[in-house]
């Protein structure tokens, strides 16, 4: 277990708290990781008392935690640690009461699970009412700004009340088992690292495909689009972990320094290397324009791009990113595609594809290395590719129990470990790289190209690789 804590969840009645944070905390409780005496305090605008909020939490657990884990007694034990206080982030009500609730000598963490415009006011009030102490932590949700200027302003506001070591900017992709395993595989083996450079890696593909549309959050999404919603944060973080130099140790700043260097080494992107798309509707699903309730929208629900990194390790190895909504399937993966051997002693081999290391984030977190072997049997030296497969669910004893990204990250907050959280300068560097791309679209008034719902995105995105003699892995 971690040390005794008080965790205040601002926005404790919201969607994220209900679906992820509270169920995740309950699973950590079942795993015996939450200390005796800890408290979870929901804080939002709704007028709940403790009993009302406990019943809300009970319902969230029943809805979002697997039924096999529903033990009435355990849930009851868990919710006894739960309290509620009505607090207004923009006003003065509730703050004196919250200050009075705090206990000396107990770790205090404040989760900002509210709309971003409330991040600043919350930080200010925590400071003003002396609710936060020097060891307190704040957890800040996405989105962290919408460009460099707003991100800097937000960093500035938070810095008035908190030191950088107290600020935990969440990118839940970093809490995924596979993402951490990526570092274990790269830096815990001797097998991969010598090949991890432009001499041996032909190219890298990062795909985050979703089958759902923007649905209920259409009008929110329409203001950001795929580049702000996915690329600037999640895909950029994955790219950093794939491309960074080995840090000297696993300390938070050692890792984050290396990630930052990757972002700073990214080449500016040529508009010809970007494809933006917007999904069409069909008989079953609404189009993006309908979902966004904006028939003139030029926001992209899909983006594919080719990137270059100007450093000794990666110069010459393109990185292709793509992400979108309403695609064929829900898949997130990173594929490191290696070059062919310098010479084939077996003569030309029809359709042979080289080694690929696939790091799968969802579904079925795991890794898979494609290697070439001889086709078994008497048919001569014919080569085939087979996967060396490692699915984490199978490899772990209680396989279906891989902790959710949020629960892992919340535990890291309690431990005071910032390795898997974005530092302020990282976020700013990522915006500094994204801003000119967006400005160029705005200036040229470019429009996204339409693509069919349930497809792999616009054909132009296939061309992005075809013209380089490469092709995307299938979305499945
Ligand atoms: P939500 O709208 O469902 O919940 C918002 C919460 O904020 C509610 O509990 C509400 O009572 C509270 N609130 C609103 N105004 C308040 C005020 N003045 N004072 C105090 N509390 C107030 O939002 P959500 O979907 O839970 O999202 C919360 C945050 O998490 C947002 O920053 C969002 O971008 C981020 N996020 C959400 C998801 C998700 O899946 N829902 C995923 C990633 C990031």
JSON list of C-alpha atoms in Angstrom, two decimals, residues 206-317:
[
{"chain": "A", "resi": 206, "resn": "UNK", "atom": "CA", "xyz": [1.77, 4.77, -35.11]},
{"chain": "A", "resi": 207, "resn": "UNK", "atom": "CA", "xyz": [-1.95, 4.17, -35.51]},
{"chain": "A", "resi": 208, "resn": "UNK", "atom": "CA", "xyz": [-4.69, 5.11, -33.08]},
{"chain": "A", "resi": 209, "resn": "UNK", "atom": "CA", "xyz": [-7.95, 4.18, -34.79]},
{"chain": "A", "resi": 210, "resn": "UNK", "atom": "CA", "xyz": [-11.38, 4.50, -33.25]},
{"chain": "A", "resi": 211, "resn": "UNK", "atom": "CA", "xyz": [-14.56, 3.00, -34.64]},
{"chain": "A", "resi": 212, "resn": "UNK", "atom": "CA", "xyz": [-16.85, 5.43, -32.85]},
{"chain": "A", "resi": 213, "resn": "UNK", "atom": "CA", "xyz": [-17.75, 8.86, -34.16]},
{"chain": "A", "resi": 214, "resn": "UNK", "atom": "CA", "xyz": [-17.57, 12.09, -32.22]},
{"chain": "A", "resi": 215, "resn": "UNK", "atom": "CA", "xyz": [-21.19, 11.51, -31.20]},
{"chain": "A", "resi": 216, "resn": "UNK", "atom": "CA", "xyz": [-22.31, 13.32, -28.08]},
{"chain": "A", "resi": 217, "resn": "UNK", "atom": "CA", "xyz": [-19.19, 15.43, -27.74]},
{"chain": "A", "resi": 218, "resn": "UNK", "atom": "CA", "xyz": [-19.36, 16.70, -31.33]},
{"chain": "A", "resi": 219, "resn": "UNK", "atom": "CA", "xyz": [-19.50, 20.39, -30.60]},
{"chain": "A", "resi": 220, "resn": "UNK", "atom": "CA", "xyz": [-16.57, 20.13, -28.18]},
{"chain": "A", "resi": 221, "resn": "UNK", "atom": "CA", "xyz": [-14.53, 18.03, -30.62]},
{"chain": "A", "resi": 222, "resn": "UNK", "atom": "CA", "xyz": [-15.25, 20.41, -33.47]},
{"chain": "A", "resi": 223, "resn": "UNK", "atom": "CA", "xyz": [-13.16, 23.06, -31.75]},
{"chain": "A", "resi": 224, "resn": "UNK", "atom": "CA", "xyz": [-10.13, 20.79, -31.49]},
{"chain": "A", "resi": 225, "resn": "UNK", "atom": "CA", "xyz": [-10.03, 18.14, -34.21]},
{"chain": "A", "resi": 226, "resn": "UNK", "atom": "CA", "xyz": [-7.73, 15.13, -34.40]},
{"chain": "A", "resi": 227, "resn": "UNK", "atom": "CA", "xyz": [-4.51, 17.12, -34.21]},
{"chain": "A", "resi": 228, "resn": "UNK", "atom": "CA", "xyz": [-5.34, 18.78, -30.90]},
{"chain": "A", "resi": 229, "resn": "UNK", "atom": "CA", "xyz": [-7.36, 15.92, -29.46]},
{"chain": "A", "resi": 230, "resn": "UNK", "atom": "CA", "xyz": [-4.92, 13.09, -30.26]},
{"chain": "A", "resi": 231, "resn": "UNK", "atom": "CA", "xyz": [-1.69, 14.06, -32.02]},
{"chain": "A", "resi": 232, "resn": "UNK", "atom": "CA", "xyz": [-0.35, 16.87, -29.83]},
{"chain": "A", "resi": 233, "resn": "UNK", "atom": "CA", "xyz": [-0.70, 14.72, -26.73]},
{"chain": "A", "resi": 234, "resn": "UNK", "atom": "CA", "xyz": [-1.20, 10.94, -27.07]},
{"chain": "A", "resi": 235, "resn": "UNK", "atom": "CA", "xyz": [0.57, 10.22, -30.36]},
{"chain": "A", "resi": 236, "resn": "UNK", "atom": "CA", "xyz": [3.36, 12.63, -29.50]},
{"chain": "A", "resi": 237, "resn": "UNK", "atom": "CA", "xyz": [3.91, 10.82, -26.19]},
{"chain": "A", "resi": 238, "resn": "UNK", "atom": "CA", "xyz": [4.07, 7.44, -27.91]},
{"chain": "A", "resi": 239, "resn": "UNK", "atom": "CA", "xyz": [6.48, 8.83, -30.47]},
{"chain": "A", "resi": 240, "resn": "UNK", "atom": "CA", "xyz": [8.72, 10.18, -27.70]},
{"chain": "A", "resi": 241, "resn": "UNK", "atom": "CA", "xyz": [8.94, 6.83, -25.93]},
{"chain": "A", "resi": 242, "resn": "UNK", "atom": "CA", "xyz": [9.71, 5.04, -29.17]},
{"chain": "A", "resi": 243, "resn": "UNK", "atom": "CA", "xyz": [12.32, 7.50, -30.36]},
{"chain": "A", "resi": 244, "resn": "UNK", "atom": "CA", "xyz": [14.02, 8.79, -27.20]},
{"chain": "A", "resi": 245, "resn": "UNK", "atom": "CA", "xyz": [17.61, 8.07, -26.23]},
{"chain": "A", "resi": 246, "resn": "UNK", "atom": "CA", "xyz": [18.14, 5.78, -23.24]},
{"chain": "A", "resi": 247, "resn": "UNK", "atom": "CA", "xyz": [17.80, 7.91, -20.10]},
{"chain": "A", "resi": 248, "resn": "UNK", "atom": "CA", "xyz": [20.57, 7.41, -17.55]},
{"chain": "A", "resi": 249, "resn": "UNK", "atom": "CA", "xyz": [18.05, 6.10, -15.02]},
{"chain": "A", "resi": 250, "resn": "UNK", "atom": "CA", "xyz": [14.31, 5.78, -14.58]},
{"chain": "A", "resi": 251, "resn": "UNK", "atom": "CA", "xyz": [13.95, 8.97, -12.59]},
{"chain": "A", "resi": 252, "resn": "UNK", "atom": "CA", "xyz": [11.12, 11.24, -13.78]},
{"chain": "A", "resi": 253, "resn": "UNK", "atom": "CA", "xyz": [13.27, 14.07, -15.04]},
{"chain": "A", "resi": 254, "resn": "UNK", "atom": "CA", "xyz": [15.81, 11.79, -16.70]},
{"chain": "A", "resi": 255, "resn": "UNK", "atom": "CA", "xyz": [13.01, 10.23, -18.76]},
{"chain": "A", "resi": 256, "resn": "UNK", "atom": "CA", "xyz": [11.24, 13.50, -19.44]},
{"chain": "A", "resi": 257, "resn": "UNK", "atom": "CA", "xyz": [14.44, 15.25, -20.52]},
{"chain": "A", "resi": 258, "resn": "UNK", "atom": "CA", "xyz": [14.91, 12.60, -23.21]},
{"chain": "A", "resi": 259, "resn": "UNK", "atom": "CA", "xyz": [11.30, 12.87, -24.38]},
{"chain": "A", "resi": 260, "resn": "UNK", "atom": "CA", "xyz": [11.62, 16.62, -24.65]},
{"chain": "A", "resi": 261, "resn": "UNK", "atom": "CA", "xyz": [14.70, 16.26, -26.86]},
{"chain": "A", "resi": 262, "resn": "UNK", "atom": "CA", "xyz": [12.68, 14.17, -29.31]},
{"chain": "A", "resi": 263, "resn": "UNK", "atom": "CA", "xyz": [9.98, 16.81, -29.63]},
{"chain": "A", "resi": 264, "resn": "UNK", "atom": "CA", "xyz": [12.59, 19.49, -30.15]},
{"chain": "A", "resi": 265, "resn": "UNK", "atom": "CA", "xyz": [14.28, 17.43, -32.87]},
{"chain": "A", "resi": 266, "resn": "UNK", "atom": "CA", "xyz": [11.07, 17.02, -34.90]},
{"chain": "A", "resi": 267, "resn": "UNK", "atom": "CA", "xyz": [11.23, 18.60, -38.34]},
{"chain": "A", "resi": 268, "resn": "UNK", "atom": "CA", "xyz": [8.55, 21.11, -39.26]},
{"chain": "A", "resi": 269, "resn": "UNK", "atom": "CA", "xyz": [5.96, 19.20, -41.28]},
{"chain": "A", "resi": 270, "resn": "UNK", "atom": "CA", "xyz": [5.40, 19.95, -44.93]},
{"chain": "A", "resi": 271, "resn": "UNK", "atom": "CA", "xyz": [1.69, 20.36, -45.75]},
{"chain": "A", "resi": 272, "resn": "UNK", "atom": "CA", "xyz": [2.20, 17.82, -48.56]},
{"chain": "A", "resi": 273, "resn": "UNK", "atom": "CA", "xyz": [2.96, 15.25, -45.87]},
{"chain": "A", "resi": 274, "resn": "UNK", "atom": "CA", "xyz": [-0.36, 15.69, -44.09]},
{"chain": "A", "resi": 275, "resn": "UNK", "atom": "CA", "xyz": [-3.76, 14.25, -44.98]},
{"chain": "A", "resi": 276, "resn": "UNK", "atom": "CA", "xyz": [-6.82, 15.46, -43.14]},
{"chain": "A", "resi": 277, "resn": "UNK", "atom": "CA", "xyz": [-10.14, 13.68, -43.40]},
{"chain": "A", "resi": 278, "resn": "UNK", "atom": "CA", "xyz": [-13.72, 13.96, -42.27]},
{"chain": "A", "resi": 279, "resn": "UNK", "atom": "CA", "xyz": [-16.08, 10.99, -42.16]},
{"chain": "A", "resi": 280, "resn": "UNK", "atom": "CA", "xyz": [-19.18, 10.71, -44.27]},
{"chain": "A", "resi": 281, "resn": "UNK", "atom": "CA", "xyz": [-22.38, 9.24, -42.94]},
{"chain": "A", "resi": 282, "resn": "UNK", "atom": "CA", "xyz": [-24.31, 6.28, -44.27]},
{"chain": "A", "resi": 283, "resn": "UNK", "atom": "CA", "xyz": [-27.66, 4.60, -43.59]},
{"chain": "A", "resi": 284, "resn": "UNK", "atom": "CA", "xyz": [-26.56, 3.64, -40.10]},
{"chain": "A", "resi": 285, "resn": "UNK", "atom": "CA", "xyz": [-24.34, 6.44, -38.88]},
{"chain": "A", "resi": 286, "resn": "UNK", "atom": "CA", "xyz": [-24.39, 10.20, -39.00]},
{"chain": "A", "resi": 287, "resn": "UNK", "atom": "CA", "xyz": [-21.71, 12.12, -40.86]},
{"chain": "A", "resi": 288, "resn": "UNK", "atom": "CA", "xyz": [-19.12, 14.19, -39.04]},
{"chain": "A", "resi": 289, "resn": "UNK", "atom": "CA", "xyz": [-20.91, 17.37, -40.08]},
{"chain": "A", "resi": 290, "resn": "UNK", "atom": "CA", "xyz": [-24.13, 16.07, -38.53]},
{"chain": "A", "resi": 291, "resn": "UNK", "atom": "CA", "xyz": [-22.36, 14.88, -35.37]},
{"chain": "A", "resi": 292, "resn": "UNK", "atom": "CA", "xyz": [-20.61, 18.21, -35.01]},
{"chain": "A", "resi": 293, "resn": "UNK", "atom": "CA", "xyz": [-23.86, 20.04, -35.73]},
{"chain": "A", "resi": 294, "resn": "UNK", "atom": "CA", "xyz": [-21.88, 22.32, -37.99]},
{"chain": "A", "resi": 295, "resn": "UNK", "atom": "CA", "xyz": [-22.45, 21.88, -41.71]},
{"chain": "A", "resi": 296, "resn": "UNK", "atom": "CA", "xyz": [-19.55, 24.19, -42.62]},
{"chain": "A", "resi": 297, "resn": "UNK", "atom": "CA", "xyz": [-17.03, 22.54, -40.31]},
{"chain": "A", "resi": 298, "resn": "UNK", "atom": "CA", "xyz": [-13.50, 22.17, -41.67]},
{"chain": "A", "resi": 299, "resn": "UNK", "atom": "CA", "xyz": [-12.29, 20.30, -38.58]},
{"chain": "A", "resi": 300, "resn": "UNK", "atom": "CA", "xyz": [-10.57, 16.97, -39.24]},
{"chain": "A", "resi": 301, "resn": "UNK", "atom": "CA", "xyz": [-11.82, 13.74, -37.68]},
{"chain": "A", "resi": 302, "resn": "UNK", "atom": "CA", "xyz": [-8.84, 11.94, -39.24]},
{"chain": "A", "resi": 303, "resn": "UNK", "atom": "CA", "xyz": [-5.24, 12.88, -39.74]},
{"chain": "A", "resi": 304, "resn": "UNK", "atom": "CA", "xyz": [-2.27, 11.08, -41.22]},
{"chain": "A", "resi": 305, "resn": "UNK", "atom": "CA", "xyz": [1.18, 12.59, -41.36]},
{"chain": "A", "resi": 306, "resn": "UNK", "atom": "CA", "xyz": [4.77, 11.81, -42.18]},
{"chain": "A", "resi": 307, "resn": "UNK", "atom": "CA", "xyz": [7.35, 13.11, -39.75]},
{"chain": "A", "resi": 308, "resn": "UNK", "atom": "CA", "xyz": [11.09, 13.33, -39.67]},
{"chain": "A", "resi": 309, "resn": "UNK", "atom": "CA", "xyz": [13.38, 13.54, -36.67]},
{"chain": "A", "resi": 310, "resn": "UNK", "atom": "CA", "xyz": [16.64, 15.39, -37.18]},
{"chain": "A", "resi": 311, "resn": "UNK", "atom": "CA", "xyz": [19.11, 13.65, -34.92]},
{"chain": "A", "resi": 312, "resn": "UNK", "atom": "CA", "xyz": [21.85, 11.09, -35.36]},
{"chain": "A", "resi": 313, "resn": "UNK", "atom": "CA", "xyz": [19.66, 8.15, -34.49]},
{"chain": "A", "resi": 314, "resn": "UNK", "atom": "CA", "xyz": [16.66, 8.84, -36.71]},
{"chain": "A", "resi": 315, "resn": "UNK", "atom": "CA", "xyz": [17.67, 11.02, -39.66]},
{"chain": "A", "resi": 316, "resn": "UNK", "atom": "CA", "xyz": [16.23, 9.26, -42.72]},
{"chain": "A", "resi": 317, "resn": "UNK", "atom": "CA", "xyz": [13.68, 7.06, -40.92]}
]
